[in-house]
Backbone as JSON, one array per atom type, in Angstrom:
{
  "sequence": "XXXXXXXXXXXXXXXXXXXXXXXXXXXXXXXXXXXXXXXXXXXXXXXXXXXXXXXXXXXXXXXXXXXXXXXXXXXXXXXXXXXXXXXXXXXXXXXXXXXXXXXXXXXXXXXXXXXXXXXXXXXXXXXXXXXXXXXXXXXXXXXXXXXXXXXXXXXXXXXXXXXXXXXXXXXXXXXXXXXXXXXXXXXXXXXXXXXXXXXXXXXXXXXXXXXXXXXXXXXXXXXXXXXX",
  "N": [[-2.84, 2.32, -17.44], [-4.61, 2.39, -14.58], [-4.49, -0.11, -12.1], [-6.84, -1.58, -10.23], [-8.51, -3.85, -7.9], [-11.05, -6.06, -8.35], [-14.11, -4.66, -7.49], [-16.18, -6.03, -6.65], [-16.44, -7.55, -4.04], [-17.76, -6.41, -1.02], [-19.01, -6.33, 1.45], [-19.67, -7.98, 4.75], [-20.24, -10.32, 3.78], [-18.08, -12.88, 2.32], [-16.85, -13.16, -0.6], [-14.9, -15.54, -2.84], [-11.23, -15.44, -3.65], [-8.69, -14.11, -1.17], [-7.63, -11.27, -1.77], [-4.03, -9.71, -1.06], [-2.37, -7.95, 0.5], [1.09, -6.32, 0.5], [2.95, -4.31, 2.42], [5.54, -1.66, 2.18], [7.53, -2.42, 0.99], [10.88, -2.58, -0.17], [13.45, -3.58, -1.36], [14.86, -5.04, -4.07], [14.13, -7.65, -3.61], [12.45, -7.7, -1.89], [9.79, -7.39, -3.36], [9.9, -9.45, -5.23], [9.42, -11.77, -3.61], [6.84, -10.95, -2.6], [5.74, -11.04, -5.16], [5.91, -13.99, -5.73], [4.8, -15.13, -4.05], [2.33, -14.23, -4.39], [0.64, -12.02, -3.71], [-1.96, -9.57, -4.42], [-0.98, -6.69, -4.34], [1.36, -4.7, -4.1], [3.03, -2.16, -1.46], [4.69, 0.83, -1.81], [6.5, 2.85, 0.94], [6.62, 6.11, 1.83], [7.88, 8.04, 3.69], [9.49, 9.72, 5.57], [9.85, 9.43, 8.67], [9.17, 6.66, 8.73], [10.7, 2.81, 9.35], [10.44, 2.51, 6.69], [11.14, 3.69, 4.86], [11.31, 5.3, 1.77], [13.2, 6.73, -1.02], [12.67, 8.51, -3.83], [14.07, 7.89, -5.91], [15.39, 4.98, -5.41], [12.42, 4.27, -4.99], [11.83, 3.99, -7.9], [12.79, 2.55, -9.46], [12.73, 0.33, -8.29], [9.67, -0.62, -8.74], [9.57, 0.27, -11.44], [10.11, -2.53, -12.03], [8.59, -3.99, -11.32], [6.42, -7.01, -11.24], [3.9, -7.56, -13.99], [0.4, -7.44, -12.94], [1.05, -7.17, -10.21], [-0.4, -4.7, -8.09], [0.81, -1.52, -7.7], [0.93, 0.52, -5.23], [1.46, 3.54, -3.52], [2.29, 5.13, -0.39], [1.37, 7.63, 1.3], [2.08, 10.74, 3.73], [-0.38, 12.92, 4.32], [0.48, 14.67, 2.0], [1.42, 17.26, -0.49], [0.64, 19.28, -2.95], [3.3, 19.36, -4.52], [4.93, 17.68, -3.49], [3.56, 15.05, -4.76], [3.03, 15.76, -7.12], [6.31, 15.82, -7.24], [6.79, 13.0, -6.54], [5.24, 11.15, -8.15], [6.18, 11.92, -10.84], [8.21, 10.16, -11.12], [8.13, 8.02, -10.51], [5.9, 4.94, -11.39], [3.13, 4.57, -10.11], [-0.36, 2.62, -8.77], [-1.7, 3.28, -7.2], [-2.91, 5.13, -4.83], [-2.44, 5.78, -1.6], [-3.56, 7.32, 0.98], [-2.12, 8.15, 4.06], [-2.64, 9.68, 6.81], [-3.75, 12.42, 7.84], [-5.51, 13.45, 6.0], [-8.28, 15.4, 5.03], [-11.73, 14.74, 3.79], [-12.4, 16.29, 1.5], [-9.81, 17.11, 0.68], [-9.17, 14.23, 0.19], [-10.7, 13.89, -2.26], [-9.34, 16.67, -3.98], [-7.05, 15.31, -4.46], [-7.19, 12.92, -5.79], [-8.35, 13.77, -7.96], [-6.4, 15.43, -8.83], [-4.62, 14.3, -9.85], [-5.26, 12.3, -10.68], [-5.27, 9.04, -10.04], [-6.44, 6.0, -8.48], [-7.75, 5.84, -5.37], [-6.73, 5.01, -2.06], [-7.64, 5.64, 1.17], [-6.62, 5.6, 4.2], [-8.28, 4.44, 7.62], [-8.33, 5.28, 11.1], [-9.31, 2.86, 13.43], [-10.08, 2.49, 16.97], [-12.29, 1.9, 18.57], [-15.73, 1.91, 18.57], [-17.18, 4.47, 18.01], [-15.15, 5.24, 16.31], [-16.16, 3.84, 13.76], [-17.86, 5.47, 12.03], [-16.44, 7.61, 10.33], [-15.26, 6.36, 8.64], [-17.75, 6.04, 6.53], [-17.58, 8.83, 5.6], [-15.28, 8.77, 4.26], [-15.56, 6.77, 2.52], [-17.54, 7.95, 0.64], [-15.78, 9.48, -1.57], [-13.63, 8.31, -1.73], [-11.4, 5.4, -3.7], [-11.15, 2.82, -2.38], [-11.58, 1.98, 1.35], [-8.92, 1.8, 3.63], [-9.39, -0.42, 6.73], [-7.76, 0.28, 9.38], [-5.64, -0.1, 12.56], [-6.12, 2.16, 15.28], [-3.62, 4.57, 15.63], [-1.61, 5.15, 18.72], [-2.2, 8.17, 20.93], [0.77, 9.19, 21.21], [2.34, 7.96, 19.36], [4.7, 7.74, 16.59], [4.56, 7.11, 14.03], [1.46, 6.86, 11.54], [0.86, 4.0, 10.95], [1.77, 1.18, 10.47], [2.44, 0.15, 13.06], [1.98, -2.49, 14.07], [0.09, -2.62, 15.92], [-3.1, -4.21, 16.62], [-7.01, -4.47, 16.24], [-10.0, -4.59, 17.79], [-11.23, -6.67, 16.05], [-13.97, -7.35, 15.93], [-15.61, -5.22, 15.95], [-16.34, -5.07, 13.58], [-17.88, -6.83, 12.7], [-20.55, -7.75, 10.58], [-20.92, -5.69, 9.24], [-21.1, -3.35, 6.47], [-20.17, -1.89, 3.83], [-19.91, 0.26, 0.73], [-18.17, 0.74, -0.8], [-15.27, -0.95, -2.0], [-12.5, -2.46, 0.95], [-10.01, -2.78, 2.73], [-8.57, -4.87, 5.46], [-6.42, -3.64, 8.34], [-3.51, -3.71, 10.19], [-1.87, -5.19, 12.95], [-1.48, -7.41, 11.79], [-0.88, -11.07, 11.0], [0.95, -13.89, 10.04], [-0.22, -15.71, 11.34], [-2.49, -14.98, 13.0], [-4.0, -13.55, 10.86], [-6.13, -15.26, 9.66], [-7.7, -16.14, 11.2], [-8.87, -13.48, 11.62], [-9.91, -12.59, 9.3], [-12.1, -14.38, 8.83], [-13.72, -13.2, 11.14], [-14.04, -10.92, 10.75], [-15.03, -10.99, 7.51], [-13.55, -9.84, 5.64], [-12.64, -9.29, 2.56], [-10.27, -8.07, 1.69], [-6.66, -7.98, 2.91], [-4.31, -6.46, 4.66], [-0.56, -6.25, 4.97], [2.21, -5.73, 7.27], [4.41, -5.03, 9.22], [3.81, -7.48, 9.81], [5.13, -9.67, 9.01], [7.84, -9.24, 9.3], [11.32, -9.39, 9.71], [13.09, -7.6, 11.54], [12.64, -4.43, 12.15], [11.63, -2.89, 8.95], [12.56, -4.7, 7.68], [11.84, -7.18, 5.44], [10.45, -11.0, 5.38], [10.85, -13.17, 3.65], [9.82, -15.69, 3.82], [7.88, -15.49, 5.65], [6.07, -13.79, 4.52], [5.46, -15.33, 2.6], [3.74, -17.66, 3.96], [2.21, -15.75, 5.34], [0.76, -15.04, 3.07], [-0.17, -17.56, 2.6], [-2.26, -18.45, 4.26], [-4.33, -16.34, 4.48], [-5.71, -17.35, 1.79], [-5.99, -19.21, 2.91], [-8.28, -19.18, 4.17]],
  "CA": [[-4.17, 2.33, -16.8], [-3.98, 2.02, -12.76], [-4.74, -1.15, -11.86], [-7.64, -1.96, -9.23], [-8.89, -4.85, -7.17], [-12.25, -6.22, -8.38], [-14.26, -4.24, -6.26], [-17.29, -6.95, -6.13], [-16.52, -8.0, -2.24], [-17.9, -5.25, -0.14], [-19.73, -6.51, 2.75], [-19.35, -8.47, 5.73], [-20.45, -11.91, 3.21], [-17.17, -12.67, 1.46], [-16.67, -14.9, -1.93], [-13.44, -15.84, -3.99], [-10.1, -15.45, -2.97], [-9.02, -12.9, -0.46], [-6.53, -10.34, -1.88], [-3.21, -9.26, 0.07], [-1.48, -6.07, 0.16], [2.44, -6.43, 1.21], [3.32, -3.2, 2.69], [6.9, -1.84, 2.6], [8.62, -3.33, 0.44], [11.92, -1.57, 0.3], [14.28, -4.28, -2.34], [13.98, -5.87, -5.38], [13.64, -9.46, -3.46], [10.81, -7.91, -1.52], [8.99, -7.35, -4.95], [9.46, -10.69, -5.55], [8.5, -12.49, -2.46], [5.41, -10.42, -2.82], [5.22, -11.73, -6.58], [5.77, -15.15, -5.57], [3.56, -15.31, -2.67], [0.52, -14.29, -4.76], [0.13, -10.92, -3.15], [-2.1, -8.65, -4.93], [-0.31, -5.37, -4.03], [2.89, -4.49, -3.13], [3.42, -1.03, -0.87], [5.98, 1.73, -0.93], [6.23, 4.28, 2.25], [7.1, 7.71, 1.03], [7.11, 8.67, 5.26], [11.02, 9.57, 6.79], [10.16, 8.58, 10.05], [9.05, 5.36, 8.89], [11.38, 2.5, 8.74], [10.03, 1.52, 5.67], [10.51, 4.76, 3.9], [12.13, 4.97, 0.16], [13.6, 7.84, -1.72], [12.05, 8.31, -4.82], [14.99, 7.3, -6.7], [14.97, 4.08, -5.38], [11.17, 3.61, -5.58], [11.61, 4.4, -9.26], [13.55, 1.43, -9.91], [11.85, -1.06, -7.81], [8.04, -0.06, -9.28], [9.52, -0.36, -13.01], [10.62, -3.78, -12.21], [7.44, -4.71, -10.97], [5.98, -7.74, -12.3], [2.62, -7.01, -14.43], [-0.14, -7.94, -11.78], [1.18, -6.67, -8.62], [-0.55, -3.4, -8.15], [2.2, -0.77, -7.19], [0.38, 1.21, -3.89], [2.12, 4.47, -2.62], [1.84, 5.35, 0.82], [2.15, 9.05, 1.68], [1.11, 10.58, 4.78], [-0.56, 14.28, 4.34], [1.38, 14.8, 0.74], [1.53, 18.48, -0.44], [0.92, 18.92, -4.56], [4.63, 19.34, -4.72], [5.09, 16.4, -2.9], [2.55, 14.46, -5.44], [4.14, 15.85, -8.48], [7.32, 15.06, -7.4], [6.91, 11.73, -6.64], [4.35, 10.51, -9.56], [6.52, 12.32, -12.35], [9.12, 9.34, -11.31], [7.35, 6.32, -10.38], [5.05, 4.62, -12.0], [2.26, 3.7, -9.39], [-1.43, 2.17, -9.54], [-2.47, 3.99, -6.59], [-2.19, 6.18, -4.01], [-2.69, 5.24, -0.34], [-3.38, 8.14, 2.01], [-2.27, 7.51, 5.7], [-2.38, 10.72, 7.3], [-5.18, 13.64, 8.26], [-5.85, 13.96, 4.99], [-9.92, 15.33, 5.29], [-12.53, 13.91, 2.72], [-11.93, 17.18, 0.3], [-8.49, 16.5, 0.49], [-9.06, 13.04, -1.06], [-11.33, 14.61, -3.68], [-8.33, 16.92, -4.34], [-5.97, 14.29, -4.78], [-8.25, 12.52, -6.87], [-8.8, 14.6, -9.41], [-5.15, 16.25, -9.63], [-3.78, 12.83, -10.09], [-6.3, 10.71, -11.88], [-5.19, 7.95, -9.87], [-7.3, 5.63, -7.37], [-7.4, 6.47, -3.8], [-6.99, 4.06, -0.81], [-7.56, 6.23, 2.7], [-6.98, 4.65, 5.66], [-9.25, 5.24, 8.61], [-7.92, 4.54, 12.23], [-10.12, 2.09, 14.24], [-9.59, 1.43, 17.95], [-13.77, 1.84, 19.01], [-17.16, 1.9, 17.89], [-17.06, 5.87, 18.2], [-14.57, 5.71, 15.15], [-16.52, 3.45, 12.88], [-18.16, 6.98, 11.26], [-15.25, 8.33, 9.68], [-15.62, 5.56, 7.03], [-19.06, 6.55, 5.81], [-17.05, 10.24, 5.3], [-14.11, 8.92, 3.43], [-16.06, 6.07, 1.23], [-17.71, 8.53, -0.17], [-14.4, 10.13, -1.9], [-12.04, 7.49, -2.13], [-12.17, 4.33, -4.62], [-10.65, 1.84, -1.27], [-10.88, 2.26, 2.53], [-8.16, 0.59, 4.44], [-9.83, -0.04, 7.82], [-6.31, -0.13, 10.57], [-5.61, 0.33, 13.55], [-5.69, 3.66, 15.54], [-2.38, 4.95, 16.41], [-1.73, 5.81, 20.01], [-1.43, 9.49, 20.37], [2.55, 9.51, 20.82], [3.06, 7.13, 18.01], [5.32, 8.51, 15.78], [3.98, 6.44, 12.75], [0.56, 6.6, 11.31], [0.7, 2.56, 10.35], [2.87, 0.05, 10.63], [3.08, -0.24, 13.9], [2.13, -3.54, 14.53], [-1.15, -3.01, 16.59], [-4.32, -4.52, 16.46], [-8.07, -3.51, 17.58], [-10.87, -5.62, 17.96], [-12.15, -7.26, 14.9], [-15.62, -7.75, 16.5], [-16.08, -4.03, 15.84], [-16.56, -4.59, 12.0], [-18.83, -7.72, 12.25], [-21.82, -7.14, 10.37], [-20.35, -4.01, 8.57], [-21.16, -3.42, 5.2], [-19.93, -1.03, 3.03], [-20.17, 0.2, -0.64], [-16.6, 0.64, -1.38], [-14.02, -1.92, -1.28], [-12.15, -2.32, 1.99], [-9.15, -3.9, 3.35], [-7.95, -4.8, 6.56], [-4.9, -3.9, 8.21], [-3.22, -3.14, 11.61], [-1.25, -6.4, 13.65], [-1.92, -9.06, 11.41], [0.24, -11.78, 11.17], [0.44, -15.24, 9.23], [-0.74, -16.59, 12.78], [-3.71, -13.81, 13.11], [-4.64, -13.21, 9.67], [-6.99, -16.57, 9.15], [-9.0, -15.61, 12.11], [-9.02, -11.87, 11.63], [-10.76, -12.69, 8.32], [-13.44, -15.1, 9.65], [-14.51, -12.39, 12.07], [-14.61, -9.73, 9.55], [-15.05, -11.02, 6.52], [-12.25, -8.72, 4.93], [-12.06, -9.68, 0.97], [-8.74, -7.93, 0.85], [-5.92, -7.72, 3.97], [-3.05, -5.57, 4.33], [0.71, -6.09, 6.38], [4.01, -4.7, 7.32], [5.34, -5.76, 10.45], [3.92, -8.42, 10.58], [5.82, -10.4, 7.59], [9.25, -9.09, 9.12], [12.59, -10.55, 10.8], [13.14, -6.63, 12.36], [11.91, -3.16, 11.29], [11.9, -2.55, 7.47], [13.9, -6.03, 7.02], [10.99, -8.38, 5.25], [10.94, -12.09, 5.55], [9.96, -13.9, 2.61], [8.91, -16.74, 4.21], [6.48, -15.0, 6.47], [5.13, -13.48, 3.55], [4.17, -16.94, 1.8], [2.93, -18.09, 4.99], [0.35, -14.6, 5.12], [-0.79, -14.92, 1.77], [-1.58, -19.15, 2.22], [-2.72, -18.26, 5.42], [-5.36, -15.42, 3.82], [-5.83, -17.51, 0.98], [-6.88, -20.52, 3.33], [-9.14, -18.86, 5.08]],
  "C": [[-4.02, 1.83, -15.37], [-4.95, 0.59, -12.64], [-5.87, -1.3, -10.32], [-8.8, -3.35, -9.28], [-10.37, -5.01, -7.57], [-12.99, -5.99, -7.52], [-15.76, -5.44, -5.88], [-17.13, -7.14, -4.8], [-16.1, -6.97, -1.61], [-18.25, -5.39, 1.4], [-18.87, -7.24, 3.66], [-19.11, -10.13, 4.54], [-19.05, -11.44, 2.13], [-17.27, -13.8, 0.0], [-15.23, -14.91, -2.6], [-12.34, -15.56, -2.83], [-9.2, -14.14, -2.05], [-7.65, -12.4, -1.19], [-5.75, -9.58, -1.13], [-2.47, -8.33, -0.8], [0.05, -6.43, 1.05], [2.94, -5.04, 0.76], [4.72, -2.9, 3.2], [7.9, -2.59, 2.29], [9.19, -2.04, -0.21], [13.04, -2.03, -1.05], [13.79, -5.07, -3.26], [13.23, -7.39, -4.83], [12.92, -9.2, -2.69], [9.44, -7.6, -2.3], [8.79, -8.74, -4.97], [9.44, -11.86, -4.85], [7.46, -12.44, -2.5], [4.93, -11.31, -4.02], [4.79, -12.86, -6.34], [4.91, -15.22, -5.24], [1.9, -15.49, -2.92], [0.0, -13.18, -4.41], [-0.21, -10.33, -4.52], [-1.66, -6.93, -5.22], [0.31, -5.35, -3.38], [2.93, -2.95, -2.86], [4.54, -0.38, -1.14], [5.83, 2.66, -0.63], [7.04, 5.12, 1.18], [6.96, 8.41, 2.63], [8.55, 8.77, 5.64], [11.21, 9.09, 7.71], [9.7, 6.89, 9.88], [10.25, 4.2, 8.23], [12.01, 1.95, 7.5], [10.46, 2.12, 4.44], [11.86, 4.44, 2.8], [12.25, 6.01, -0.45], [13.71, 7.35, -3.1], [12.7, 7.57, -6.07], [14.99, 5.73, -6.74], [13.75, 2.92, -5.7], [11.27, 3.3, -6.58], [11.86, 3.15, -9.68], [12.71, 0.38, -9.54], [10.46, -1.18, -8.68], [8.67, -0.39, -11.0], [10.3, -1.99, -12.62], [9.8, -4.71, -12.04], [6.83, -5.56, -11.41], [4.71, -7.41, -13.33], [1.68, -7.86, -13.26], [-0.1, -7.96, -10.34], [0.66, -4.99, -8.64], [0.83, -2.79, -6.89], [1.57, 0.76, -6.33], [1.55, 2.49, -3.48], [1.66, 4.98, -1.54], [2.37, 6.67, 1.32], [1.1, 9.22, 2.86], [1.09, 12.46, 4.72], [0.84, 15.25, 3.18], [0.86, 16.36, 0.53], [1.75, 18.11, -2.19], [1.76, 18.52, -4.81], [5.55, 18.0, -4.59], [4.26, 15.35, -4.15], [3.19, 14.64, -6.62], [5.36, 15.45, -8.42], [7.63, 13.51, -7.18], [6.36, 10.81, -7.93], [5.28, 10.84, -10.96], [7.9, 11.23, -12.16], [8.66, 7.71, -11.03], [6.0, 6.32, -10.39], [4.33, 3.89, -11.12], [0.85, 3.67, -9.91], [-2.39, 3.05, -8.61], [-1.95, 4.29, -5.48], [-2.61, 5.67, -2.7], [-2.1, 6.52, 0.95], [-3.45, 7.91, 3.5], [-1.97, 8.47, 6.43], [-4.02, 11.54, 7.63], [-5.77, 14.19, 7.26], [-8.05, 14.39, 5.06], [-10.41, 14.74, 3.62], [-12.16, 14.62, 0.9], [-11.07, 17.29, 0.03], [-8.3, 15.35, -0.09], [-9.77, 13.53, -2.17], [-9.94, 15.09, -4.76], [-7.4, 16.33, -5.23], [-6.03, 13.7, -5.77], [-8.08, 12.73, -8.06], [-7.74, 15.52, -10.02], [-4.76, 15.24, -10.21], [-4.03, 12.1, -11.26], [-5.97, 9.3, -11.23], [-6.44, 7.53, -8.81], [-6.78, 5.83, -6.13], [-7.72, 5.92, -2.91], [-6.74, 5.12, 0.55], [-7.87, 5.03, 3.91], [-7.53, 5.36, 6.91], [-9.17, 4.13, 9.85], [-9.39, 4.36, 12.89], [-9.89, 1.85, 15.84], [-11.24, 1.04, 19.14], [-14.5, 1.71, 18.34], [-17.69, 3.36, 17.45], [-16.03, 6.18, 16.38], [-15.21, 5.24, 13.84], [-17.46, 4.65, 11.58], [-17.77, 7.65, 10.36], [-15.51, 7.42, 8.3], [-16.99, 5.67, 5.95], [-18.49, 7.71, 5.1], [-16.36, 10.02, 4.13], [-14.73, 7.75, 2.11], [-16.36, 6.34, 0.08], [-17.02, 9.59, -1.6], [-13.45, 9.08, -2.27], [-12.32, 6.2, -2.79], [-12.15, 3.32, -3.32], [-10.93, 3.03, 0.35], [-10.18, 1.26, 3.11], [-8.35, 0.9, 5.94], [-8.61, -0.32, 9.05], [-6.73, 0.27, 11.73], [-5.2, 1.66, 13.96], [-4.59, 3.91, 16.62], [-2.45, 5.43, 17.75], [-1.18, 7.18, 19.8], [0.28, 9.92, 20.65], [3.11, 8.52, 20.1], [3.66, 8.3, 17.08], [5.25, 7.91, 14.1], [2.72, 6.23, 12.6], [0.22, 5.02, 11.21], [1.8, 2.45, 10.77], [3.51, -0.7, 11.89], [3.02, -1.7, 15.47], [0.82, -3.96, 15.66], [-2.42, -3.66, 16.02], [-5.2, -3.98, 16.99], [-9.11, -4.67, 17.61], [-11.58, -5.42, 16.96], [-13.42, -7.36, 14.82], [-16.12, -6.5, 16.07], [-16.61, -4.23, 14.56], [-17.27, -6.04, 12.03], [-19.97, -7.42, 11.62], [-22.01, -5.92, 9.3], [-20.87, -4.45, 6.98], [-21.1, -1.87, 4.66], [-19.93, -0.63, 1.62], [-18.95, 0.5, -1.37], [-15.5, -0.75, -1.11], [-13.09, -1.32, -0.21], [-11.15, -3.36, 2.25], [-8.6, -3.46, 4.98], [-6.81, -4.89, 7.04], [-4.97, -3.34, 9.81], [-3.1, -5.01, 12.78], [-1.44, -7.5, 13.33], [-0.5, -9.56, 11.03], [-0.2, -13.16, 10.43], [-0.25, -16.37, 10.46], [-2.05, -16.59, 13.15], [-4.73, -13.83, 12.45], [-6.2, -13.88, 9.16], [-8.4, -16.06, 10.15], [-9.75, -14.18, 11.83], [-10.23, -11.87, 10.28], [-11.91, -13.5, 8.28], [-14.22, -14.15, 10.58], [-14.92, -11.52, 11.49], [-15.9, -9.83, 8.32], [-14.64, -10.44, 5.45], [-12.36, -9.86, 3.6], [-10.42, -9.5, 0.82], [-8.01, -7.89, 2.61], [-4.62, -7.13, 3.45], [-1.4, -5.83, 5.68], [1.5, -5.8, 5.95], [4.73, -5.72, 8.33], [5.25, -6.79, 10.73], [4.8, -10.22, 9.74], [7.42, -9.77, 7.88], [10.16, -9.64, 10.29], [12.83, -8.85, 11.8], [12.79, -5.3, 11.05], [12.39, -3.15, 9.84], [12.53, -3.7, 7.11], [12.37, -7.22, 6.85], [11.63, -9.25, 5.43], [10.11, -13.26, 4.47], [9.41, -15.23, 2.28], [7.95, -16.41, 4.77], [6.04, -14.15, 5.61], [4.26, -14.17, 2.73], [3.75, -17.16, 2.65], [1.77, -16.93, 5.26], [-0.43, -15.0, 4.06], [-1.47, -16.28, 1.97], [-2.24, -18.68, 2.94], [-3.76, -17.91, 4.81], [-6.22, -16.27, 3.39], [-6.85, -18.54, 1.57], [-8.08, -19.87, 3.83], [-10.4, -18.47, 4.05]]
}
């Protein structure tokens, strides 16, 4: 049964403990940093150009080793059935995490071939983009609100930017939502006081160099979160 995040904390007003997403985890001991740490969900890229990315073989292994209680997130970016079948008929994930151009009927799609839950992420870097999330709420069980890639980024995510938090003050939504895009165990505490994000999401910012976690700056995100 796929595992999802009590969706009770929607709005701007937050309550209980904030739930973290550790994105990109690549080895067994970044499974269980994550475990330790307290993170609610652990990531794995399914993206070539990213340095994060994992061939399915590998995933396979890591994901059945998973502790019970870490939801097991896949991150594809504009997946193709083929692509979907071949990855799902080997690892055992809780949900799917679209980070690409995927449109709204495209998460429907996905949806409903799958049966799994569906986290779309929806780039932020104005007030002009806040829109798009009304589109994709409606379709997907999660939005993950990030930052918007510059247009010659060569990675949808991960790449360590931020946008202004102030944009989502006030926000309220009817889906659960997490925040992601340049947070850091430095960042994070604030970023969630301005928001009021229930859940948060990182990559880069929990690492010693690309794709190489640091599983001290992963306990230090989640207290961080946790304090806040």
């Amino acid at each position: 049964m796929p595992v999802l995040v009590d969706p009770a904390p929607r709005g701007a007003a937050r309550t209980g403990v904030v739930q973290v997403k550790i994105c990109g985890l690549r080895t067994a001991a970044d499974v269980d940093a994550a475990a330790r740490a307290g993170a609610r969900y652990g990531g794995f890229v399914f993206f070539p150009k990213s340095p994060r990315h994992l061939e399915i073989d590998a995933a396979a292994a890591l994901a059945a080793e998973a502790p019970v209680g870490l939801a097991k997130v896949a991150l594809v970016v504009n997946p193709s059935d083929a692509d979907l079948d071949a990855l799902l008929a080997r690892v055992p994930v809780d949900i799917l995490q679209l980070h690409g151009l995927e449109t709204p009927a495209r998460v429907t799609e996905i949806r409903t071939r799958t049966g799994l839950p569906v986290m779309k992420a929806v780039g932020i870097a104005e007030a002009a983009d806040l829109p798009a999330i009304a589109a994709y709420e409606a379709v997907a069980d999660q939005i993950l609100v990030d930052a918007k890639p510059s247009r010659d980024a060569t990675l949808p995510g991960g790449n360590g930017l931020a946008f202004d938090w102030r944009l989502l003050q006030g926000r309220v939504w009817r889906k659960p939502w997490m925040l992601a895009g340049g947070l850091t165990p430095e960042t994070v505490g604030e970023a969630i006081r301005l928001t009021g994000a229930a859940q948060v999401d990182v990559s880069s910012g929990v690492e010693s160099a690309p794709g190489v976690k640091d599983a001290g700056a992963i306990a230090d995100f989640v207290a961080a979160a946790q304090k806040a």
